[in-house]
Coordinates of C-alpha atoms and ligand atoms in Angstrom, one line a residue:
X52 CA -6.2 14.4 45.1
X53 CA -9.4 15.9 43.5
X54 CA -10.7 18.0 46.8
X55 CA -7.7 20.2 46.1
X56 CA -9.2 22.0 43.0
X57 CA -7.7 22.2 39.8
X58 CA -4.3 24.1 39.0
X59 CA -5.4 24.9 35.1
X60 CA -2.3 24.1 33.0
X61 CA -1.0 25.8 29.4
X62 CA -3.2 24.3 27.0
X63 CA -5.9 23.6 29.4
X64 CA -7.5 26.8 28.0
X65 CA -6.5 30.0 25.8
X66 CA -3.7 32.2 25.3
X67 CA -4.6 35.5 24.3
X68 CA -1.8 37.4 22.6
X69 CA -0.9 40.7 24.7
X70 CA 1.3 42.4 26.8
X71 CA 1.1 44.5 29.9
X72 CA 1.5 47.8 28.0
X73 CA 2.1 51.2 29.6
X74 CA -1.5 52.3 28.9
X75 CA -3.2 49.2 30.8
X76 CA -0.6 49.9 33.6
X77 CA -1.4 53.6 33.9
X78 CA -5.0 53.0 33.1
X79 CA -5.7 50.4 36.0
X80 CA -3.5 52.6 38.3
X81 CA -5.9 55.5 38.0
X82 CA -9.2 53.3 38.3
X83 CA -8.0 51.5 41.4
X84 CA -7.2 55.0 43.2
X85 CA -11.2 54.2 43.2
X86 CA -10.2 52.2 46.5
X87 CA -8.8 55.4 48.3
X88 CA -12.6 56.6 49.4
X89 CA -13.6 53.4 50.9
X90 CA -10.3 53.1 52.8
X91 CA -10.4 56.7 53.5
X92 CA -13.5 56.5 55.1
X93 CA -12.6 53.0 56.7
X94 CA -9.6 55.4 58.6
X95 CA -11.5 58.0 59.4
X96 CA -15.0 57.2 60.5
X97 CA -14.4 55.3 63.9
X98 CA -11.4 57.3 64.8
X99 CA -12.9 60.6 64.7
X100 CA -15.4 60.3 67.3
X101 CA -13.7 56.6 69.1
X102 CA -10.4 57.2 68.6
X103 CA -8.0 60.3 69.4
X104 CA -9.6 62.4 66.8
X105 CA -11.9 64.2 69.7
X106 CA -9.3 64.1 72.6
X107 CA -11.0 66.5 74.2
X108 CA -14.6 65.2 74.0
X109 CA -15.6 68.4 71.8
X110 CA -17.4 66.7 69.4
X111 CA -19.1 64.1 71.3
X112 CA -20.6 67.0 73.3
X113 CA -21.4 68.9 70.2
X114 CA -23.0 66.3 68.7
X115 CA -23.6 63.4 71.0
X116 CA -24.1 64.9 74.2
X117 CA -26.4 61.8 76.1
X118 CA -23.4 59.6 74.7
X119 CA -20.7 62.1 76.4
X120 CA -22.2 62.4 79.8
X121 CA -22.5 58.9 79.4
X122 CA -18.9 58.2 79.1
X123 CA -18.0 61.1 81.6
X124 CA -20.3 59.2 84.8
X125 CA -19.1 55.6 83.9
X126 CA -16.3 55.3 87.0
X127 CA -16.1 51.6 86.1
X128 CA -12.9 49.9 85.6
X129 CA -14.2 46.8 83.5
X130 CA -11.9 47.7 80.6
X131 CA -13.7 45.2 77.9
X132 CA -17.2 47.4 78.2
X133 CA -15.7 50.8 78.5
X134 CA -16.6 51.8 75.3
X135 CA -19.6 50.1 74.5
X136 CA -22.2 52.7 72.8
X137 CA -24.8 51.9 70.7
X138 CA -25.3 55.2 69.3
X139 CA -22.0 55.8 67.7
X140 CA -21.8 52.9 66.4
X141 CA -25.1 53.1 64.3
X142 CA -23.6 56.4 63.0
X143 CA -20.6 54.8 62.1
X144 CA -22.4 51.9 60.0
X145 CA -25.3 53.8 58.5
X146 CA -22.8 54.1 55.5
X147 CA -22.8 50.5 54.9
X148 CA -26.8 50.5 54.3
X149 CA -26.2 53.2 52.2
X150 CA -23.7 51.7 50.2
X151 CA -25.5 48.4 50.3
X152 CA -28.4 49.8 48.6
X153 CA -26.4 51.9 45.7
X154 CA -24.4 48.7 45.0
X155 CA -27.8 47.8 43.4
X156 CA -28.9 50.5 41.9
X157 CA -25.0 50.5 40.3
X158 CA -25.8 46.9 39.2
X159 CA -28.2 48.5 36.7
X160 CA -25.5 51.5 35.8
X161 CA -22.4 49.4 35.3
X162 CA -24.1 47.2 33.0
X163 CA -26.5 49.2 30.9
X164 CA -24.1 52.9 30.8
X165 CA -20.9 51.2 31.4
X166 CA -18.3 51.0 33.9
X167 CA -16.9 54.6 34.0
X168 CA -20.0 56.2 34.5
X169 CA -20.5 54.2 38.2
X170 CA -17.0 55.7 39.0
X171 CA -18.0 58.6 37.6
X172 CA -21.1 58.6 40.3
X173 CA -19.3 56.9 43.2
X174 CA -16.7 59.8 42.9
X175 CA -19.4 62.7 43.0
X176 CA -21.7 61.4 45.6
X177 CA -18.4 61.0 47.8
X178 CA -17.6 64.1 47.1
X179 CA -21.0 65.5 48.3
X180 CA -20.7 63.6 51.4
X181 CA -17.4 64.7 52.4
X182 CA -18.6 68.2 52.0
X183 CA -21.5 67.8 53.9
X184 CA -19.4 66.0 56.6
X185 CA -17.1 68.8 56.6
X186 CA -19.2 71.8 57.2
X187 CA -21.8 69.9 59.4
X188 CA -23.4 72.3 62.2
X189 CA -26.1 69.8 63.4
X190 CA -26.2 65.6 63.7
X191 CA -28.4 65.0 60.9
X192 CA -26.0 66.8 58.4
X193 CA -23.3 64.1 59.5
X194 CA -26.0 61.6 58.9
X195 CA -26.8 62.5 55.7
X196 CA -23.1 62.9 54.8
X197 CA -22.3 59.4 55.9
X198 CA -25.1 58.5 53.2
X199 CA -23.7 60.2 50.4
X200 CA -20.4 58.8 51.4
X201 CA -22.1 55.3 51.5
X202 CA -23.9 55.9 48.3
X203 CA -20.4 56.9 46.6
X204 CA -18.4 53.7 47.9
X205 CA -21.4 51.3 46.5
X206 CA -20.9 52.6 43.1
X207 CA -17.3 52.6 43.4
X208 CA -16.8 48.9 44.9
X209 CA -19.4 47.8 42.4
X210 CA -17.4 49.3 39.4
X211 CA -13.8 49.7 39.6
X212 CA -13.2 45.8 40.8
X213 CA -14.8 44.7 37.3
X214 CA -13.3 47.5 35.7
X215 CA -10.0 46.3 36.6
X216 CA -10.8 43.0 35.6
X217 CA -12.3 43.2 32.2
X218 CA -9.2 45.9 31.5
X219 CA -6.0 43.7 32.9
X220 CA -4.2 40.8 30.2
X221 CA -5.0 37.7 32.0
X222 CA -1.6 36.8 33.1
X223 CA -1.4 39.9 35.2
X224 CA -5.1 40.4 36.4
X225 CA -4.3 39.4 39.6
X226 CA -1.8 42.2 40.4
X227 CA -3.7 44.9 38.5
X228 CA -6.9 43.9 40.1
X229 CA -5.2 44.1 43.6
X230 CA -4.2 47.9 43.0
X231 CA -7.6 48.3 44.1
X232 CA -7.0 47.2 47.7
X233 CA -3.8 48.5 47.3
X234 CA -5.7 52.1 47.0
X235 CA -7.9 50.7 50.2
X236 CA -4.9 50.4 52.4
X237 CA -3.4 53.3 52.0
X238 CA -6.4 55.2 52.1
X239 CA -6.6 53.8 55.7
X240 CA -3.5 54.7 56.5
X241 CA -3.7 57.7 55.1
X242 CA -6.8 58.9 57.3
X243 CA -4.9 57.6 60.5
X244 CA -2.0 59.8 60.2
X245 CA -4.0 63.1 59.4
X246 CA -6.5 62.6 61.9
X247 CA -4.2 62.1 64.7
X248 CA -2.2 65.5 63.4
X249 CA -5.3 67.2 62.6
X250 CA -6.7 66.3 66.3
X251 CA -4.1 67.9 67.6
X252 CA -5.2 71.4 66.1
X253 CA -6.3 74.2 68.6
X254 CA -10.1 75.0 68.9
X255 CA -11.3 71.3 68.5
X256 CA -12.0 72.0 64.7
X257 CA -9.5 69.6 63.2
X258 CA -12.4 66.5 62.9
X259 CA -13.7 69.1 60.3
X260 CA -10.6 68.9 58.2
X261 CA -10.6 64.9 58.8
X262 CA -14.0 64.6 57.4
X263 CA -14.0 67.4 54.9
X264 CA -10.5 65.9 53.4
X265 CA -12.6 63.1 51.9
X266 CA -13.1 65.1 49.4
X267 CA -9.3 64.8 47.9
X268 CA -9.5 61.0 47.2
X269 CA -13.4 61.5 45.5
X270 CA -11.6 64.1 43.4
X271 CA -9.0 61.7 42.1
X272 CA -11.6 59.3 41.2
X273 CA -14.0 61.8 39.6
X274 CA -11.4 63.5 37.5
X275 CA -10.1 59.7 36.7
X276 CA -13.2 58.2 35.6
X277 CA -13.6 61.4 33.4
X278 CA -10.1 60.5 31.4
X279 CA -10.2 56.5 31.7
X280 CA -11.5 54.4 28.6
X281 CA -14.3 52.3 29.0
X282 CA -13.5 48.4 29.1
X283 CA -14.1 46.7 25.3
X284 CA -16.0 44.2 27.3
X285 CA -18.8 47.4 28.4
X286 CA -18.4 48.9 24.9
X287 CA -19.3 45.7 23.1
X288 CA -22.0 45.3 25.6
X289 CA -23.0 48.6 24.6
X290 CA -23.2 48.3 20.7
X291 CA -19.8 49.6 19.9
X292 CA -17.9 47.0 18.7
X293 CA -15.5 49.0 15.8
X294 CA -14.4 51.4 18.7
X295 CA -14.0 48.2 21.1
X296 CA -11.5 46.7 18.6
X297 CA -9.5 49.6 18.2
X298 CA -9.0 49.7 22.1
X299 CA -8.6 46.4 22.5
X300 CA -5.5 46.8 20.4
X301 CA -4.5 49.5 22.3
X302 CA -4.7 48.4 25.5
X303 CA -3.2 44.9 24.5
X304 CA -0.5 46.9 22.6
X305 CA -0.7 43.6 19.7
X306 CA -2.3 43.8 16.1
X307 CA -3.6 40.2 17.1
X308 CA -6.4 40.2 19.0
X309 CA -9.3 38.6 16.9
X310 CA -9.6 35.6 19.2
X311 CA -10.1 37.3 22.5
X312 CA -12.3 40.1 20.9
X313 CA -14.5 37.4 18.9
X314 CA -15.0 36.0 22.4
X315 CA -15.9 38.8 23.9
X316 CA -18.4 39.7 21.4
X317 CA -19.7 36.4 21.8
X318 CA -19.7 36.7 25.6
X319 CA -21.9 39.9 25.0
X320 CA -24.6 38.2 22.7
X321 CA -24.9 35.6 25.5
X322 CA -25.5 38.3 27.6
X323 CA -27.7 40.1 25.7
X324 CA -30.4 37.4 25.8
X325 CA -30.5 37.6 29.4
X326 CA -33.3 40.4 30.3
X327 CA -32.7 39.8 34.2
X328 CA -29.9 39.4 35.6
X329 CA -31.1 39.0 38.8
X330 CA -33.5 36.5 38.1
X331 CA -31.0 34.4 36.4
X332 CA -28.4 34.1 39.1
X333 CA -31.0 31.7 40.4
X334 CA -30.4 29.7 37.7
X335 CA -28.7 26.3 38.8
X336 CA -25.9 26.7 36.2
X337 CA -24.8 29.6 38.1
X338 CA -25.1 27.6 41.4
X339 CA -20.7 28.2 42.1
X340 CA -20.8 31.8 41.3
X341 CA -23.5 32.8 43.0
X342 CA -22.5 30.2 46.3
X343 CA -18.9 32.6 45.7
X344 CA -20.5 35.8 45.6
X345 CA -22.5 35.5 48.8
X346 CA -19.7 33.4 50.7
X347 CA -16.2 35.6 49.8
X348 CA -17.1 38.7 51.5
X349 CA -19.1 36.7 54.2
X350 CA -15.9 35.4 55.1
X351 CA -13.6 38.2 54.4
X352 CA -15.8 39.9 57.3
X353 CA -15.3 37.3 59.4
X354 CA -12.0 36.6 59.2
X355 CA -12.2 39.7 62.0
X356 CA -10.3 42.2 60.2
X357 CA -12.3 45.2 60.6
X358 CA -11.9 44.8 64.6
X359 CA -8.5 45.7 63.9
X360 CA -9.1 48.0 61.3
X361 CA -12.0 50.1 63.0
X362 CA -10.9 49.7 66.6
X363 CA -7.5 48.7 66.8
X364 CA -6.5 51.8 68.7
X365 CA -9.6 51.2 71.4
X366 CA -8.8 47.9 71.7
X367 CA -5.2 48.9 72.5
X368 CA -6.0 51.3 74.9
X369 CA -8.4 48.4 76.3
X370 CA -5.5 46.2 77.0
X371 CA -3.7 48.7 78.9
X372 CA -1.7 51.0 76.3
X373 CA -1.8 54.6 77.0
X374 CA -3.4 56.9 73.7
X375 CA 0.0 57.6 71.8
X376 CA 1.3 54.2 72.4
X377 CA -2.3 52.8 71.3
X378 CA -2.0 55.3 68.2
X379 CA 1.3 54.1 67.4
X380 CA 0.3 50.7 67.1
X381 CA -2.5 51.4 64.9
X382 CA -0.4 53.3 62.8
X383 CA 2.2 50.5 62.5
X384 CA -0.8 47.7 61.5
X385 CA -1.7 50.4 59.0
X386 CA 2.0 50.1 57.3
X387 CA 1.9 46.2 58.1
X388 CA -1.3 46.7 55.9
X389 CA -0.3 48.4 53.3
X390 CA 3.1 46.6 52.6
X391 CA 1.6 43.1 52.9
X392 CA -1.0 44.3 49.7
X393 CA 2.5 44.5 47.9
X394 CA 3.5 41.1 49.0
X395 CA 0.4 40.0 47.3
X396 CA 0.7 41.7 44.3
X397 CA 3.7 40.1 43.5
X398 CA 2.7 36.6 44.4
X399 CA -0.9 36.4 43.3
X400 CA -0.2 35.3 39.6
X401 CA 2.8 33.3 40.3
X402 CA 1.6 31.5 43.1
X403 CA -2.2 31.2 42.7
X404 CA -5.0 32.5 44.8
X405 CA -5.6 29.5 46.6
X406 CA -2.2 29.2 48.1
X407 CA -2.4 32.9 49.4
X408 CA -5.9 32.1 51.0
X409 CA -4.6 29.1 52.5
X410 CA -1.4 30.5 53.7
X411 CA -3.0 33.8 54.9
X412 CA -5.7 31.5 57.1
X413 CA -3.4 29.6 58.8
X414 CA -1.4 32.3 59.8
X415 CA -4.3 34.4 60.9
X416 CA -5.7 31.4 62.8
X417 CA -2.4 30.9 64.6
X418 CA -2.1 34.7 65.8
X419 CA -5.9 34.7 66.5
X420 CA -5.5 31.5 69.0
X421 CA -2.2 33.6 70.5
X422 CA -4.0 36.7 71.2
X423 CA -6.7 35.3 72.5
X424 CA -4.3 33.4 75.1
X425 CA -2.6 36.5 75.8
X426 CA -5.4 38.8 76.5
X427 CA -7.2 35.9 78.5
X428 CA -4.5 35.5 80.4
X429 CA -3.7 39.0 81.4
X430 CA -7.6 39.8 82.5
X431 CA -9.1 36.5 83.1
X432 CA -13.1 37.2 82.9
X433 CA -13.5 39.9 84.9
X434 CA -11.6 42.6 82.6
X435 CA -8.9 44.0 85.4
X436 CA -5.5 43.9 83.9
X437 CA -3.0 45.1 86.9
X438 CA 0.2 46.1 85.0
X439 CA 1.0 45.0 81.9
X440 CA 4.7 44.4 81.2
X441 CA 6.3 46.0 78.0
X442 CA 6.9 42.3 76.6
X443 CA 3.5 41.6 76.9
X444 CA 2.4 44.1 74.9
X445 CA 5.0 43.7 72.4
X446 CA 4.0 40.4 72.1
X447 CA 0.5 41.5 71.5
X448 CA 1.5 44.1 69.0
X449 CA 3.5 41.6 67.0
X450 CA 1.0 38.8 66.6
X451 CA -1.4 41.8 65.8
X452 CA 0.5 43.1 62.8
X453 CA 1.6 38.8 61.5
X454 CA -2.4 38.4 61.6
X455 CA -2.7 41.3 59.4
X456 CA -0.1 40.9 56.9
X457 CA -2.0 37.2 56.5
X458 CA -5.2 39.2 56.1
X459 CA -3.4 41.6 53.5
X460 CA -2.5 39.2 51.1
X461 CA -4.8 36.9 51.3
X462 CA -8.7 37.8 52.0
X463 CA -8.2 41.2 52.0
X464 CA -7.4 41.5 48.1
X465 CA -9.0 38.0 46.9
X466 CA -12.7 39.5 48.7
X467 CA -12.3 41.9 46.3
X468 CA -10.3 39.8 42.8
X469 CA -11.9 36.4 42.6
X470 CA -15.6 37.8 42.7
X471 CA -14.8 40.1 40.0
X472 CA -13.2 37.3 37.8
X473 CA -15.7 34.6 37.9
X474 CA -18.8 36.0 36.9
X475 CA -19.8 35.6 32.9
X476 CA -20.4 38.6 31.5
X477 CA -24.1 38.1 31.6
X478 CA -24.4 38.3 35.2
X479 CA -21.0 40.0 35.7
X480 CA -22.8 43.0 37.1
X481 CA -25.7 42.1 39.2
X482 CA -23.4 39.6 41.2
X483 CA -20.7 41.9 41.5
X484 CA -23.5 44.0 43.4
X485 CA -24.3 40.6 45.7
X486 CA -20.7 40.7 46.2
X487 CA -20.6 44.0 48.2
X488 CA -23.6 43.8 49.5
X489 CA -23.3 41.2 51.5
X490 CA -19.3 42.8 52.2
X491 CA -21.1 45.9 53.4
X492 CA -23.9 44.1 55.5
X493 CA -21.8 41.9 57.3
X494 CA -18.7 45.1 57.8
X495 CA -22.0 46.9 59.4
X496 CA -22.9 43.8 61.5
X497 CA -19.6 43.9 63.1
X498 CA -19.0 47.4 63.5
X499 CA -22.3 47.4 65.2
X500 CA -21.6 44.4 67.6
X501 CA -17.7 44.6 68.2
X502 CA -18.0 46.7 71.3
X503 CA -21.0 44.7 72.3
X504 CA -19.2 41.4 71.9
X505 CA -16.0 42.5 73.4
X506 CA -17.7 43.4 76.4
X507 CA -19.4 39.8 76.6
X508 CA -17.4 37.2 74.8
X509 CA -14.6 39.2 76.3
X510 CA -10.8 37.2 75.0
X511 CA -13.4 35.0 73.4
X512 CA -14.0 37.2 71.3
X513 CA -10.5 36.3 69.0
X514 CA -11.5 32.4 69.5
X515 CA -15.2 33.3 67.8
X516 CA -13.2 34.6 64.7
X517 CA -10.9 31.9 64.7
X518 CA -13.2 29.7 64.1
X519 CA -14.8 31.4 61.0
X520 CA -11.4 31.4 59.9
X521 CA -10.8 27.5 60.3
X522 CA -14.1 27.5 58.3
X523 CA -13.3 29.4 55.5
X524 CA -9.7 27.8 55.2
X525 CA -11.3 24.6 54.7
X526 CA -14.2 25.8 52.5
X527 CA -11.3 27.7 50.1
X528 CA -9.3 24.1 50.1
X529 CA -12.5 21.9 48.7
X530 CA -14.7 24.6 46.8
X531 CA -12.5 27.0 45.3
X532 CA -10.9 26.2 42.2
X533 CA -7.8 27.7 41.0
X534 CA -8.6 30.9 38.6
X535 CA -4.8 32.2 37.9
X536 CA -3.9 32.5 34.3
X537 CA -7.7 31.9 32.7
X538 CA -9.1 34.3 30.2
X539 CA -11.9 36.4 32.2
X540 CA -14.4 35.1 29.6
X541 CA -13.3 31.4 29.6
X542 CA -13.4 31.0 33.6
X543 CA -16.2 28.3 32.6
X544 CA -13.0 25.8 32.4
X545 CA -12.5 25.9 35.8
X546 CA -16.1 25.1 37.1
X547 CA -16.5 22.2 34.4
X548 CA -13.1 20.5 35.7
X549 CA -13.8 20.9 39.3
X550 CA -14.9 17.8 41.6
X551 CA -18.1 19.3 42.9
X552 CA -19.3 22.3 40.6
X553 CA -18.9 20.4 37.5
X554 CA -22.1 18.7 38.3
X555 CA -24.2 22.1 37.6
X556 CA -22.3 22.5 34.8
X557 CA -23.8 20.7 31.5
X558 CA -22.8 20.4 28.4
X559 CA -26.4 22.2 27.5
X560 CA -25.8 24.9 29.3
X561 CA -22.0 25.1 28.5
X562 CA -21.3 23.2 25.2
X563 CA -17.8 22.1 25.4
X564 CA -16.3 23.8 22.1
X565 CA -15.8 26.3 24.7
X566 CA -18.8 29.0 24.5
X567 CA -20.9 29.6 27.2
X568 CA -24.1 29.3 25.2
X569 CA -22.1 31.5 22.7
X570 CA -22.3 29.3 19.3
X571 CA -19.3 30.7 17.1
X572 CA -16.3 32.4 18.3
X573 CA -15.1 29.6 21.1
X574 CA -14.2 26.8 19.3
X575 CA -10.4 26.7 19.4
X576 CA -10.6 26.3 23.3
X577 CA -9.1 22.7 24.5
X578 CA -11.6 21.9 27.4
X579 CA -10.9 18.3 28.5
Ligands
LIG806 C1 -12.1 45.1 53.0 C2 -12.4 46.0 54.4 C3 -11.2 45.8 55.2 C4 -9.9 46.3 54.2 C5 -8.6 46.4 55.6 C6 -10.7 45.3 52.3 O1 -10.7 44.6 51.3 O2 -13.1 44.8 52.6 O3 -13.2 45.7 55.1 O4 -11.6 47.3 56.3 O5 -9.7 45.3 53.3 O6 -7.5 46.6 54.6

């Protein structure tokens, strides 16, 4: 059926020679660690103030006295509204606005100065943020620190996924790129566990270790970026052709890299003609890529995952768990998150992106409905739980875990992988910034409004996200072509063969000899 998109088989496109060399594997593992800073931050940001990190309320009292007073005075028993505080959510989410702004600057750095340099800036800025936060004396220091962290994340998230997709041999691109998401999930888990232990430090200064501890992942990516090689694509883009040829041989582990090399050169020549990548993105011929750069991160956030990542303990407490049980459940979801990402590393280049998207979407939908029903049945609309039987708590945690697993092998990793592999070189950097920006805007919005939504929509919150999961799953089914096993500079083939997107891919813009306005170099491609 045409709507199901295209599964390109061998013979449809090129098959560049190349192996999964030790060199490329290690390089990609190091680069993927760029995800740690993002993950660590997701893990600590809310927990230090909202969750178990501030057991005695000392941090709250020091930095946010009015919130502290309000919480103390609040004697209402309505569980849905217990944690609603705009000041703290604003503080948490300021980071995402900073990340958004810096990803736009990173677009220029990544294109003109290379992927490595953007990673280096990411590490350094994040490091500065971690230090300012760790030593914070006044609330403005916390805010400035968070803004620096955001700047760092903007640079890293803009450059790392591109770096990985360009480095990887196309047959293993999915698996190597998902190393980024794996690091995000490890960062979240480590932060949650550390935070729990630091909170037990007597004297209430453990939060300084949680926040300052972010220098560790920051140093990893900073040092990593200094030792990593630049991608051949970026070297060619910056006129270092011969070095790029040598590097490509080393990365692929074969001598016969001419075909791939020529295509990279051709892509770079096309890219050079483009003076205004941003304006260029608006051209009709990039409509499919632009649509994906906006909708994929939008949908990723509208799965509702960050409600669980940020607020799982709050949520578990809300539905009646004790503090320790809430913490335990959050750690369990963290472990499920890491484990299920491994499943997608295993499957993404075998089963394809579409399969994971469709399966993951269906799984998340089912769980959201069950969780909404469970919470609704117990709390009704007034938010009074009464006594919660143990089996009930287990069912809720179990379905939240199955939901997290569904996300962790679909929208989590693919939300970063797919955009990074579908943009042609000439718009790659700018389009990736849009991807990061949209992701950050919606992470911000959800972090900002979740507590208010929980207060007003009650269990309907899960239905709200379930609705979007239905929409995104239908969208993938009809509009997202399969991209597994397609070399990154040959990606135009998937749009040209797609029942809907092909109307934007005219032969004038994309000549059938396989080169995207590239002239030479692509004439052995067997496009339909
Ligand atoms: C998302 C984050 C999310 C994380 C959870 C990432 O892909 O961008 O917003 O918190 O996955 O593992």
